[in-house]
Structure formats: structure tokens, C-alpha cells
Short mmCIF file of C-alpha atoms in Angstrom, two decimals:
data_model
loop_
_atom_site.label_atom_id
_atom_site.label_comp_id
_atom_site.label_asym_id
_atom_site.label_seq_id
_atom_site.Cartn_x
_atom_site.Cartn_y
_atom_site.Cartn_z
CA UNK A 1 3.00 9.81 -13.84
CA UNK A 2 4.70 12.92 -12.96
CA UNK A 3 5.97 14.82 -10.15
CA UNK A 4 3.26 17.07 -8.76
CA UNK A 5 4.98 19.72 -6.69
CA UNK A 6 4.87 22.01 -9.11
CA UNK A 7 1.49 23.47 -7.03
CA UNK A 8 4.00 24.70 -4.24
CA UNK A 9 7.30 27.15 -3.83
CA UNK A 10 7.82 24.95 -0.54
CA UNK A 11 10.70 23.00 -0.58
CA UNK A 12 9.42 19.10 -0.39
CA UNK A 13 10.01 17.58 3.44
CA UNK A 14 12.81 14.93 3.32
CA UNK A 15 13.15 14.21 7.09
CA UNK A 16 12.54 10.70 8.05
CA UNK A 17 9.38 8.92 9.35
CA UNK A 18 8.17 8.82 12.80
CA UNK A 19 8.67 4.98 14.14
CA UNK A 20 5.70 3.17 13.12
CA UNK A 21 3.77 2.12 16.63
CA UNK A 22 3.44 -1.83 16.10
CA UNK A 23 1.36 -1.91 19.12
CA UNK A 24 -1.43 0.36 17.95
CA UNK A 25 -1.19 -1.85 14.15
CA UNK A 26 -2.52 -5.48 14.09
CA UNK A 27 0.42 -7.82 14.60
CA UNK A 28 1.23 -10.14 11.91
CA UNK A 29 -0.09 -13.61 13.60
CA UNK A 30 -3.71 -13.20 14.59
CA UNK A 31 -4.91 -16.83 14.99
CA UNK A 32 -8.46 -15.79 14.81
CA UNK A 33 -7.94 -14.60 11.36
CA UNK A 34 -7.08 -17.83 10.34
CA UNK A 35 -5.54 -17.17 7.03
CA UNK A 36 -2.82 -15.26 8.74
CA UNK A 37 -1.40 -18.23 10.38
CA UNK A 38 0.63 -19.41 7.40
CA UNK A 39 1.18 -15.76 6.38
CA UNK A 40 3.07 -14.26 8.94
CA UNK A 41 6.64 -14.06 9.86
CA UNK A 42 7.96 -15.59 12.82
CA UNK A 43 11.18 -13.93 13.18
CA UNK A 44 11.91 -10.21 14.33
CA UNK A 45 11.45 -7.35 11.65
CA UNK A 46 14.77 -5.45 11.32
CA UNK A 47 14.35 -1.78 12.41
CA UNK A 48 16.08 0.42 9.83
CA UNK A 49 16.01 4.17 10.19
CA UNK A 50 14.96 5.60 6.67
CA UNK A 51 17.06 6.13 3.93
CA UNK A 52 16.16 7.89 0.81
CA UNK A 53 14.91 4.58 -0.65
CA UNK A 54 12.17 5.22 1.64
CA UNK A 55 11.81 9.18 2.37
CA UNK A 56 11.10 9.05 -1.36
CA UNK A 57 8.00 7.61 -3.16
CA UNK A 58 5.88 7.87 -6.39
CA UNK A 59 3.90 10.59 -6.92
CA UNK A 60 0.94 10.76 -9.07
CA UNK A 61 -0.54 13.86 -11.17
CA UNK A 62 -3.93 14.94 -11.34
CA UNK A 63 -4.21 14.15 -15.28
CA UNK A 64 -4.69 10.17 -14.29
CA UNK A 65 -8.23 10.75 -12.64
CA UNK A 66 -11.17 10.54 -14.97
CA UNK A 67 -14.28 12.42 -14.11
CA UNK A 68 -16.09 9.51 -12.78
CA UNK A 69 -13.34 8.06 -10.88
CA UNK A 70 -14.90 8.72 -7.49
CA UNK A 71 -18.30 8.05 -8.30
CA UNK A 72 -18.89 4.34 -8.04
CA UNK A 73 -22.83 5.17 -8.25
CA UNK A 74 -22.17 5.99 -12.11
CA UNK A 75 -18.45 5.00 -12.93
CA UNK A 76 -19.55 1.33 -14.14
CA UNK A 77 -23.26 1.78 -15.11
CA UNK A 78 -24.35 1.72 -18.16
CA UNK A 79 -26.20 5.04 -20.00
CA UNK A 80 -28.78 6.51 -17.60
CA UNK A 81 -28.74 3.75 -15.22
CA UNK A 82 -26.91 3.99 -11.77
CA UNK A 83 -25.61 1.47 -8.97
CA UNK A 84 -28.61 -0.04 -6.37
CA UNK A 85 -28.24 0.41 -2.76
CA UNK A 86 -28.01 3.32 -0.21
CA UNK A 87 -26.55 6.33 -1.78
CA UNK A 88 -23.93 7.82 0.34
CA UNK A 89 -20.96 10.14 0.19
CA UNK A 90 -17.65 9.49 1.76
CA UNK A 91 -15.60 12.16 2.68
CA UNK A 92 -12.47 13.37 4.77
CA UNK A 93 -8.99 14.32 4.90
CA UNK A 94 -5.75 12.70 4.55
CA UNK A 95 -3.75 13.66 7.76
CA UNK A 96 -0.16 12.93 9.01
CA UNK A 97 0.33 12.25 12.57
CA UNK A 98 1.57 15.91 12.91
CA UNK A 99 -2.18 16.84 11.87
CA UNK A 100 -1.17 18.60 8.44
CA UNK A 101 -3.28 18.10 5.97
CA UNK A 102 -1.49 15.30 2.98
CA UNK A 103 -2.35 17.15 -0.41
CA UNK A 104 -1.72 15.76 -3.83
CA UNK A 105 -1.66 11.84 -2.87
CA UNK A 106 -3.79 9.06 -4.68
CA UNK A 107 -6.60 7.16 -2.63
CA UNK A 108 -7.93 4.44 -3.92
CA UNK A 109 -10.73 2.26 -2.48
CA UNK A 110 -12.65 -0.81 -3.40
CA UNK A 111 -16.08 -2.39 -2.00
CA UNK A 112 -18.66 -4.98 -2.44
CA UNK A 113 -22.06 -3.98 -4.02
CA UNK A 114 -25.19 -3.28 -1.97
CA UNK A 115 -25.99 -7.11 -1.25
CA UNK A 116 -22.18 -7.82 -0.18
CA UNK A 117 -21.23 -9.14 -3.14
CA UNK A 118 -17.66 -8.54 -5.01
CA UNK A 119 -17.15 -7.99 -8.72
CA UNK A 120 -14.18 -10.82 -8.73
CA UNK A 121 -14.32 -14.45 -10.06
CA UNK A 122 -13.08 -15.91 -6.74
CA UNK A 123 -16.34 -14.27 -5.19
CA UNK A 124 -18.65 -17.03 -5.48
CA UNK A 125 -21.08 -15.50 -2.55
CA UNK A 126 -24.85 -16.23 -4.00
CA UNK A 127 -25.82 -12.95 -3.83
CA UNK A 128 -26.13 -11.21 -7.23
CA UNK A 129 -23.92 -9.13 -9.16
CA UNK A 130 -25.11 -5.48 -9.77
CA UNK A 131 -24.62 -5.05 -13.46
CA UNK A 132 -24.35 -0.86 -12.69
CA UNK A 133 -21.92 -1.45 -10.17
CA UNK A 134 -18.12 -2.19 -10.67
CA UNK A 135 -16.91 -1.36 -7.22
CA UNK A 136 -13.59 0.33 -7.66
CA UNK A 137 -12.60 4.03 -7.22
CA UNK A 138 -10.00 6.75 -6.98
CA UNK A 139 -9.09 10.14 -6.48
CA UNK A 140 -5.98 12.72 -5.51
CA UNK A 141 -6.07 14.69 -2.79
CA UNK A 142 -6.72 18.14 -2.62
CA UNK A 143 -5.29 21.02 -0.99
CA UNK A 144 -5.31 20.39 2.96
CA UNK A 145 -5.66 16.53 2.15
CA UNK A 146 -9.18 16.66 1.39
CA UNK A 147 -10.62 13.56 -0.78
CA UNK A 148 -14.42 12.71 -1.38
CA UNK A 149 -16.55 10.12 -3.59
CA UNK A 150 -19.75 8.85 -3.99
CA UNK A 151 -20.88 4.89 -3.71
CA UNK A 152 -23.36 2.88 -2.50
CA UNK A 153 -23.50 1.54 1.08
CA UNK A 154 -21.77 -1.82 0.60
CA UNK A 155 -23.29 -5.02 2.29
CA UNK A 156 -21.89 -7.51 4.82
CA UNK A 157 -21.02 -10.72 3.54
CA UNK A 158 -20.02 -14.31 4.77
CA UNK A 159 -16.24 -15.63 4.57
CA UNK A 160 -14.82 -18.95 5.47
CA UNK A 161 -13.00 -18.09 8.65
CA UNK A 162 -15.38 -19.68 11.24
CA UNK A 163 -18.52 -21.24 9.80
CA UNK A 164 -20.58 -18.28 10.36
CA UNK A 165 -18.41 -15.32 10.13
CA UNK A 166 -19.54 -12.18 8.65
CA UNK A 167 -17.69 -9.00 7.70
CA UNK A 168 -19.24 -5.65 8.76
CA UNK A 169 -20.13 -3.57 6.08
CA UNK A 170 -16.58 -1.86 4.72
CA UNK A 171 -14.90 0.08 2.41
CA UNK A 172 -10.95 -0.87 1.45
CA UNK A 173 -8.89 2.14 1.17
CA UNK A 174 -5.16 2.35 -0.16
CA UNK A 175 -3.29 5.31 0.45
CA UNK A 176 -0.08 6.83 -1.00
CA UNK A 177 1.92 9.45 1.33
CA UNK A 178 4.68 11.42 0.16
CA UNK A 179 7.16 8.44 0.85
CA UNK A 180 7.15 5.05 0.29
CA UNK A 181 7.42 4.28 3.80
CA UNK A 182 4.07 5.61 4.63
CA UNK A 183 2.39 3.21 2.09
CA UNK A 184 -0.77 2.38 3.69
CA UNK A 185 -3.83 -0.08 3.48
CA UNK A 186 -6.94 -0.18 5.81
CA UNK A 187 -10.73 -0.69 5.88
CA UNK A 188 -13.41 1.77 6.75
CA UNK A 189 -16.23 0.66 8.94
CA UNK A 190 -19.86 2.63 9.34
CA UNK A 191 -20.77 3.74 12.48
CA UNK A 192 -23.54 1.50 14.64
CA UNK A 193 -22.90 -1.73 12.46
CA UNK A 194 -23.40 -4.49 15.31
CA UNK A 195 -21.09 -6.65 13.10
CA UNK A 196 -17.85 -4.78 14.06
CA UNK A 197 -17.58 -6.52 17.30
CA UNK A 198 -17.64 -9.34 16.22
CA UNK A 199 -15.17 -9.47 13.29
CA UNK A 200 -12.05 -11.38 13.29
CA UNK A 201 -10.41 -9.16 11.02
CA UNK A 202 -11.45 -6.27 12.74
CA UNK A 203 -10.27 -7.96 16.15
CA UNK A 204 -6.53 -8.49 14.69
CA UNK A 205 -6.56 -4.46 15.98
CA UNK A 206 -5.38 -4.86 19.66
CA UNK A 207 -6.94 -1.58 21.00
CA UNK A 208 -10.78 -0.53 21.14
CA UNK A 209 -9.54 3.10 20.28
CA UNK A 210 -7.57 1.99 17.31
CA UNK A 211 -10.55 0.00 15.98
CA UNK A 212 -12.73 3.42 17.01
CA UNK A 213 -10.41 5.38 14.59
CA UNK A 214 -11.84 2.83 11.55
CA UNK A 215 -14.93 3.55 11.84
CA UNK A 216 -16.86 6.25 9.92
CA UNK A 217 -19.65 8.42 11.55
CA UNK A 218 -22.89 9.20 9.93
CA UNK A 219 -22.50 12.87 9.20
CA UNK A 220 -25.74 14.60 8.47
CA UNK A 221 -24.75 17.88 7.71
CA UNK A 222 -22.59 16.52 4.56
CA UNK A 223 -25.68 14.76 3.35
CA UNK A 224 -27.24 16.26 -0.02
CA UNK A 225 -31.02 16.10 0.99
CA UNK A 226 -33.33 14.09 -1.01
CA UNK A 227 -30.07 12.44 -2.62
CA UNK A 228 -27.59 10.87 -0.57
CA UNK A 229 -26.33 10.40 3.30
CA UNK A 230 -22.67 11.54 4.24
CA UNK A 231 -20.09 9.45 6.06
CA UNK A 232 -17.03 11.20 7.24
CA UNK A 233 -13.55 9.13 7.05
CA UNK A 234 -10.18 10.79 8.13
CA UNK A 235 -7.04 8.79 7.09
CA UNK A 236 -3.63 9.49 9.53
CA UNK A 237 -0.20 8.80 7.64
CA UNK A 238 2.95 8.88 9.32
CA UNK A 239 4.27 12.27 10.42
CA UNK A 240 7.74 13.27 9.30
CA UNK A 241 10.73 14.36 11.31
CA UNK A 242 11.76 17.92 10.71
CA UNK A 243 15.23 18.36 9.12
CA UNK A 244 16.10 21.95 11.56
CA UNK A 245 19.19 20.45 12.64
CA UNK A 246 19.68 17.30 10.45
CA UNK A 247 22.98 16.03 10.28
CA UNK A 248 24.37 16.85 6.37
CA UNK A 249 25.55 13.68 4.67
CA UNK A 250 29.42 13.77 4.31
CA UNK A 251 30.89 15.59 1.09
CA UNK A 252 27.60 17.82 1.18
CA UNK B 1 2.64 21.65 30.57
CA UNK B 2 1.62 21.40 26.75
CA UNK B 3 0.39 18.42 25.33
CA UNK B 4 2.35 17.04 22.33
CA UNK B 5 -1.27 16.57 20.65
CA UNK B 6 -0.10 13.91 17.74
CA UNK B 7 -2.39 11.95 16.16
CA UNK B 8 -2.24 8.18 15.89
CA UNK B 9 -1.40 6.53 12.56
CA UNK B 10 -4.26 4.79 11.21
CA UNK B 11 -4.21 1.30 11.81
CA UNK B 12 -3.88 -0.99 8.79
CA UNK B 13 -5.80 -3.92 8.20
CA UNK B 14 -5.52 -6.66 5.09
CA UNK B 15 -6.25 -5.97 1.78
CA UNK B 16 -8.03 -9.16 1.28
CA UNK B 17 -8.32 -11.75 -1.60
CA UNK B 18 -10.11 -8.94 -3.73
CA UNK B 19 -7.38 -6.52 -3.79
CA UNK B 20 -7.54 -6.30 -7.47
CA UNK B 21 -10.79 -4.77 -7.84
CA UNK B 22 -9.39 -1.87 -6.47
CA UNK B 23 -5.76 -1.85 -7.23
CA UNK B 24 -5.72 -3.63 -10.36
CA UNK B 25 -9.30 -3.62 -11.81
CA UNK B 26 -8.48 -4.64 -15.75
CA UNK B 27 -6.68 -7.20 -14.28
CA UNK B 28 -9.56 -8.50 -12.85
CA UNK B 29 -12.09 -8.22 -15.58
CA UNK B 30 -13.40 -4.86 -14.55
CA UNK B 31 -12.98 -2.75 -17.66
CA UNK B 32 -13.83 0.63 -18.96
CA UNK B 33 -13.20 2.29 -15.63
CA UNK B 34 -9.46 3.13 -15.67
CA UNK B 35 -7.61 3.03 -19.28
CA UNK B 36 -5.14 0.74 -17.87
CA UNK B 37 -4.00 -0.55 -14.38
CA UNK B 38 -1.18 1.83 -12.50
CA UNK B 39 2.50 0.73 -12.11
CA UNK B 40 1.85 -1.89 -15.22
CA UNK B 41 4.65 0.14 -17.07
CA UNK B 42 7.83 1.49 -15.26
CA UNK B 43 9.99 1.89 -18.88
CA UNK B 44 9.57 3.11 -22.06
CA UNK B 45 11.43 3.46 -25.16
CA UNK B 46 14.00 6.08 -23.69
CA UNK B 47 14.58 4.63 -20.54
CA UNK B 48 18.45 4.84 -19.64
CA UNK B 49 19.87 1.83 -17.98
CA UNK B 50 20.47 -2.02 -18.21
CA UNK B 51 16.83 -3.78 -19.17
CA UNK B 52 16.26 -6.76 -16.60
CA UNK B 53 13.17 -8.69 -15.73
CA UNK B 54 12.62 -9.67 -12.20
CA UNK B 55 10.35 -12.54 -11.16
CA UNK B 56 8.98 -13.25 -7.83
CA UNK B 57 6.76 -15.34 -5.84
CA UNK B 58 5.24 -15.15 -2.42
CA UNK B 59 5.43 -18.50 -0.24
CA UNK B 60 3.71 -19.30 2.99
CA UNK B 61 4.64 -21.11 5.72
CA UNK B 62 3.36 -24.45 4.23
CA UNK B 63 5.35 -23.91 0.99
CA UNK B 64 2.29 -22.98 -1.08
CA UNK B 65 2.76 -20.19 -3.31
CA UNK B 66 0.07 -17.46 -2.60
CA UNK B 67 -1.90 -16.69 -6.02
CA UNK B 68 -3.67 -13.64 -4.47
CA UNK B 69 -1.01 -11.39 -3.38
CA UNK B 70 -0.10 -7.82 -4.69
CA UNK B 71 3.26 -6.69 -4.71
CA UNK B 72 4.50 -2.94 -5.32
CA UNK B 73 8.12 -1.86 -5.94
CA UNK B 74 10.18 1.48 -5.85
CA UNK B 75 13.52 1.91 -6.95
CA UNK B 76 16.06 4.32 -8.15
CA UNK B 77 16.87 4.97 -11.96
CA UNK B 78 20.16 3.76 -13.62
CA UNK B 79 22.12 6.95 -11.98
CA UNK B 80 20.83 5.98 -8.91
CA UNK B 81 18.01 8.78 -8.75
CA UNK B 82 14.37 8.63 -7.41
CA UNK B 83 11.71 10.13 -8.98
CA UNK B 84 10.20 11.89 -6.20
CA UNK B 85 9.82 15.30 -5.01
CA UNK B 86 11.76 14.13 -1.79
CA UNK B 87 14.67 13.11 -4.39
CA UNK B 88 17.01 16.48 -3.56
CA UNK B 89 19.99 15.42 -5.04
CA UNK B 90 19.23 15.74 -8.97
CA UNK B 91 16.59 14.74 -11.28
CA UNK B 92 16.05 11.40 -11.97
CA UNK B 93 15.27 9.96 -15.75
CA UNK B 94 11.93 11.30 -16.99
CA UNK B 95 11.28 8.10 -18.80
CA UNK B 96 11.51 5.86 -15.72
CA UNK B 97 8.93 5.90 -13.21
CA UNK B 98 10.72 3.70 -10.51
CA UNK B 99 7.42 2.43 -9.41
CA UNK B 100 5.65 -0.76 -10.39
CA UNK B 101 2.62 -2.69 -9.10
CA UNK B 102 1.61 -6.33 -10.06
CA UNK B 103 -0.85 -8.54 -8.88
CA UNK B 104 0.40 -12.68 -8.75
CA UNK B 105 -0.81 -14.45 -11.32
CA UNK B 106 -3.76 -16.08 -10.55
CA UNK B 107 -2.60 -19.59 -11.92
CA UNK B 108 0.97 -19.32 -11.18
CA UNK B 109 1.11 -16.78 -8.20
CA UNK B 110 4.36 -15.28 -10.40
CA UNK B 111 4.76 -11.39 -10.45
CA UNK B 112 7.13 -10.16 -13.54
CA UNK B 113 8.34 -6.36 -13.81
CA UNK B 114 10.48 -5.28 -16.92
CA UNK B 115 12.39 -2.74 -15.14
CA UNK B 116 16.16 -1.53 -15.04
CA UNK B 117 19.11 -2.36 -12.90
CA UNK B 118 18.86 0.46 -10.52
CA UNK B 119 22.05 2.78 -9.73
CA UNK B 120 23.91 2.37 -6.14
CA UNK B 121 22.30 5.36 -4.01
CA UNK B 122 23.60 6.59 -0.49
CA UNK B 123 22.76 5.25 3.12
CA UNK B 124 22.51 8.22 5.95
CA UNK B 125 25.96 8.58 6.33
CA UNK B 126 26.95 9.15 2.77
CA UNK B 127 28.42 5.50 1.93
CA UNK B 128 26.88 3.89 -0.80
CA UNK B 129 24.38 1.16 -0.63
CA UNK B 130 24.21 -1.74 -2.95
CA UNK B 131 21.40 -1.63 -5.81
CA UNK B 132 18.20 -2.75 -4.62
CA UNK B 133 14.60 -2.40 -5.04
CA UNK B 134 12.32 -2.02 -2.46
CA UNK B 135 9.47 -4.50 -2.13
CA UNK B 136 5.88 -3.82 0.00
CA UNK B 137 3.88 -7.03 0.00
CA UNK B 138 0.07 -7.15 0.80
CA UNK B 139 -2.46 -10.11 0.85
CA UNK B 140 -5.09 -12.04 2.45
CA UNK B 141 -3.86 -13.03 5.86
CA UNK B 142 -1.16 -10.03 6.00
CA UNK B 143 -2.46 -7.56 8.40
CA UNK B 144 0.41 -4.93 7.63
CA UNK B 145 2.14 -4.52 4.53
CA UNK B 146 5.70 -6.27 4.26
CA UNK B 147 8.61 -4.40 3.54
CA UNK B 148 11.68 -6.01 2.10
CA UNK B 149 14.48 -5.39 -0.11
CA UNK B 150 15.43 -7.47 -3.34
CA UNK B 151 19.89 -6.94 -3.79
CA UNK B 152 21.30 -8.37 -6.75
CA UNK B 153 23.09 -11.99 -7.16
CA UNK B 154 25.77 -10.74 -9.51
CA UNK B 155 26.88 -7.64 -7.05
CA UNK B 156 28.81 -9.31 -4.68
CA UNK B 157 31.35 -6.53 -3.92
CA UNK B 158 28.59 -3.55 -3.41
CA UNK B 159 26.77 -6.30 -1.22
CA UNK B 160 29.33 -7.00 1.15
CA UNK B 161 29.81 -3.48 1.72
CA UNK B 162 26.18 -2.62 1.88
CA UNK B 163 25.17 -0.78 4.99
CA UNK B 164 21.60 -2.72 5.69
CA UNK B 165 23.15 -6.23 5.15
CA UNK B 166 25.99 -5.46 7.55
CA UNK B 167 23.47 -4.84 10.14
CA UNK B 168 21.97 -8.30 9.38
CA UNK B 169 23.07 -10.12 12.95
CA UNK B 170 22.45 -13.74 11.14
CA UNK B 171 24.26 -13.39 8.20
CA UNK B 172 22.61 -17.17 7.43
CA UNK B 173 19.70 -14.61 6.61
CA UNK B 174 21.38 -12.48 4.31
CA UNK B 175 20.95 -14.65 1.05
CA UNK B 176 17.34 -14.75 1.40
CA UNK B 177 17.55 -10.74 0.14
CA UNK B 178 19.87 -11.86 -3.14
CA UNK B 179 18.32 -12.88 -6.39
CA UNK B 180 20.26 -15.14 -8.81
CA UNK B 181 20.72 -14.09 -11.89
CA UNK B 182 19.86 -15.91 -15.24
CA UNK B 183 20.65 -14.04 -18.46
CA UNK B 184 18.54 -10.67 -17.99
CA UNK B 185 16.17 -12.31 -15.62
CA UNK B 186 16.63 -11.91 -11.40
CA UNK B 187 14.38 -14.39 -9.45
CA UNK B 188 13.31 -13.25 -6.06
CA UNK B 189 11.34 -15.82 -4.02
CA UNK B 190 10.19 -14.19 -0.98
CA UNK B 191 9.30 -16.88 1.83
CA UNK B 192 6.58 -15.29 4.71
CA UNK B 193 7.68 -18.10 7.33
CA UNK B 194 9.73 -20.78 8.21
CA UNK B 195 13.23 -21.92 7.59
CA UNK B 196 13.72 -19.84 4.45
CA UNK B 197 11.86 -16.79 5.65
CA UNK B 198 13.01 -13.45 4.18
CA UNK B 199 14.03 -10.84 6.06
CA UNK B 200 11.48 -7.95 6.47
CA UNK B 201 12.16 -4.26 7.79
CA UNK B 202 10.80 -2.10 10.43
CA UNK B 203 11.36 1.09 8.14
#
């Protein structure tokens, strides 16, 4: 792990982050998603203006990324083979709330295979594993915050919540920003999937507008003809206050 | 009037029960993609500071230990400097990452971090905070990652003057953030809910 700010001669930003809008995010207690009932704090969170412990965060050098890390069709496949399913490209930008691209940050993603089966010993779904599909990938955003990866479109799968609950097709995302307070995990859904509006995990999010922002549109202009379709998914992290007139610490 | 035209942060969703596939694939037997899982090693032979072990568990409102949680920690080095581009006070120990990631043991639910005791870092007004490690907790059933801090049970004086702990109105809750020491091991149990509920922060 190395500091990746050697790419720029701008000073890193050190302002605190915009307050998180907790009416926009899902609340902790969402009884329709049953596991949240015993795993949700009941007392109020204690609010803190960011200290240096939250303004700072780890960075990852491009040197950790292997050649196939962002290609889930090939990164677990046997030589000469590839994963089965709808071949897609997922791409987008990591931005902050000010609309600025966030370069050089780690994006990790994981998903089920085309039949909705995860490569995990706790997943007992009867749909089979794909011997050429692992289900994880990662990349580091480029200049302006762009990222992309190639994978197969994951299938929906049933889960023990209600007696007949099915997750929509989705890809999990884990994103680092520049400060630990920006740390975020979310899920990307696919345009037009009718299961989105029936899902108790999706509906933990209070507003339709916030849910729509998790749905990736099909982007025919970014497909590779005769090869892969494409979906665009932009991710927005917390913005950062400017430090134009920041009070100096005592002693500085 | 012009508009502020800000974007909204992407809404969080639970990490789910299979978070290991993405964040610690080697831990869940998906080998050969990454050489090693990220965040498993914070220190090396040259790291400065007092070596310690931090053991932690996450416990739900019924008293059951979570076996599928994942925790990340973030801390300063022995001199109180963060290994981050936003650290403007000096250069942190290059042999200390400051960041760790650990999945719960699938049988015991335990997290173990081999790290060093962090130095003190300043609060916004320059007062020193007590040594602490920031924790970020995700799991199935947790819709938005939880932030908390672990303070050290053998730092009574520093803890008493810590500006964050001083801000806690219900002093009876402060001990939920303080990990007792036994030898080189600090034990930090995180209670999501109930009488012993850990303090979580909106930061």
C-alpha cells in the first residue's frame, strides 16, 4: 500500500466531509428486512464533526491490481475457457457530491453467477456453480474517477426472508474515497428488472429517487458489437468542505 | 438564482452474507485471483511502536455473536501520524499501513488484528485525543456501515481528557468504547443493540 498522490502537484484536500443525509440512506431498523431487527442500534448515533481520524483514509497503489482483476469473465476461468452468461461491461465514474471525479480510489465488486449462485460455502441454493466463475473483481479509478470491468450478468436468487423473496439481479460494490468517513458499500441493480420494486433490501431505502440512483441503465453506445452489452453506474461519495477560511489549529 | 447543483451520495445497501467473496476472497476459498487478501497485515518487522493484539466480536440484540460480519480498522502510527495523503503534519511510518480488514471467524465470530498501539492525534481545536482505533463494521442486516472507536483500557488519564469521550452525555455508555487490556491483548466487544449497546458515531 502506497500513497498515490504522487500523480498530482495539487495539495490533497483536508476539509471535513459534508454531513451524511441519513434520511436518504436506509435507516438501521427496517423490519421487512428481517436480519436488521436484531442488528440495528436502538440508541441515537453521536454526531461528530470529522477529526483527522475520519478525514484521512488508506490509499492503494495501482501496483496491487493484477491484469485480470477487473475481468470476471476470465479471472477465475480455466485456460481457454470463460464464464457462462450474458457478457456485460459495467463502467462509470466515482464522483463526490460536488461532481468532482475521485481518482485513484479502490473499487471492489462481487456477485453471483448467471444462475444466481454465489461461490460461498454458506450459499446452499440448488443452482450450480460455474467452474469458470469466481465472482469478485477490483480496480482503481483513473483520472476523473473512471472505472470499468467486464463480467456476466448475475441471476436473481431466492433468500430466506419472506417465504418467496427473490433478490433482483445485482452487483455489490465497495468503494474507498480519500477519507475513512467516505467508506461505502452499496449494490447496483439493472434497468428494467421487475424484482427491484419487490425487494425488501431495496425498499430499506426510503425514497424512490435514491433507489433509482442505484439502477444502472443499459448503454448501447458503450457496448462492444457482437461481444458485450454495457451498463453505466456512477457512484457518488460524500463531498468535502473547502478549507479556504478554515480555522488554524492552535499552535500552527 | 443559481442552483447549488450538488449530487446526492449513493445510498448504502447491506454488504450481505457473502461479503467475503468481494473483500476477502482467499478467506472464503476463492484462490488464485488475488495473491493475498487486502488488509491482513498492518505491520512488518520494521514497524515502530508497541506490538499489540486486538480481539473483537460483534454481538446482536439477542446476545448472539455474528459469524458473518466484516470489520475494517484505521489508526495512526506510534507517533500519531496517519499513513494518508491527507496527513499534512508529517510522514507516517512507511512500515505501517494503519488500515486493516478482517472477516469474522466463521466458527467463533472473532476478529484478530496484529497491530501497534497508536500515538495520540489532535482534535480540531488542537487538544490531544486519547489513543484510539477507528472501527467500521458491515454485515448482513446492517444497512449502512457502523462507525465506532476503540479506546485503550490502560489509558485512563488520556481517556479522561479525550474531547470525544467528554462529549458523550450519558457517561454510563463511555465504557462501551474502552477495551480492557490483558497482557498484549485488548478485547473490544461491539454490541449492536441492548443494554450494553456500543456507542456508534455519525461522522
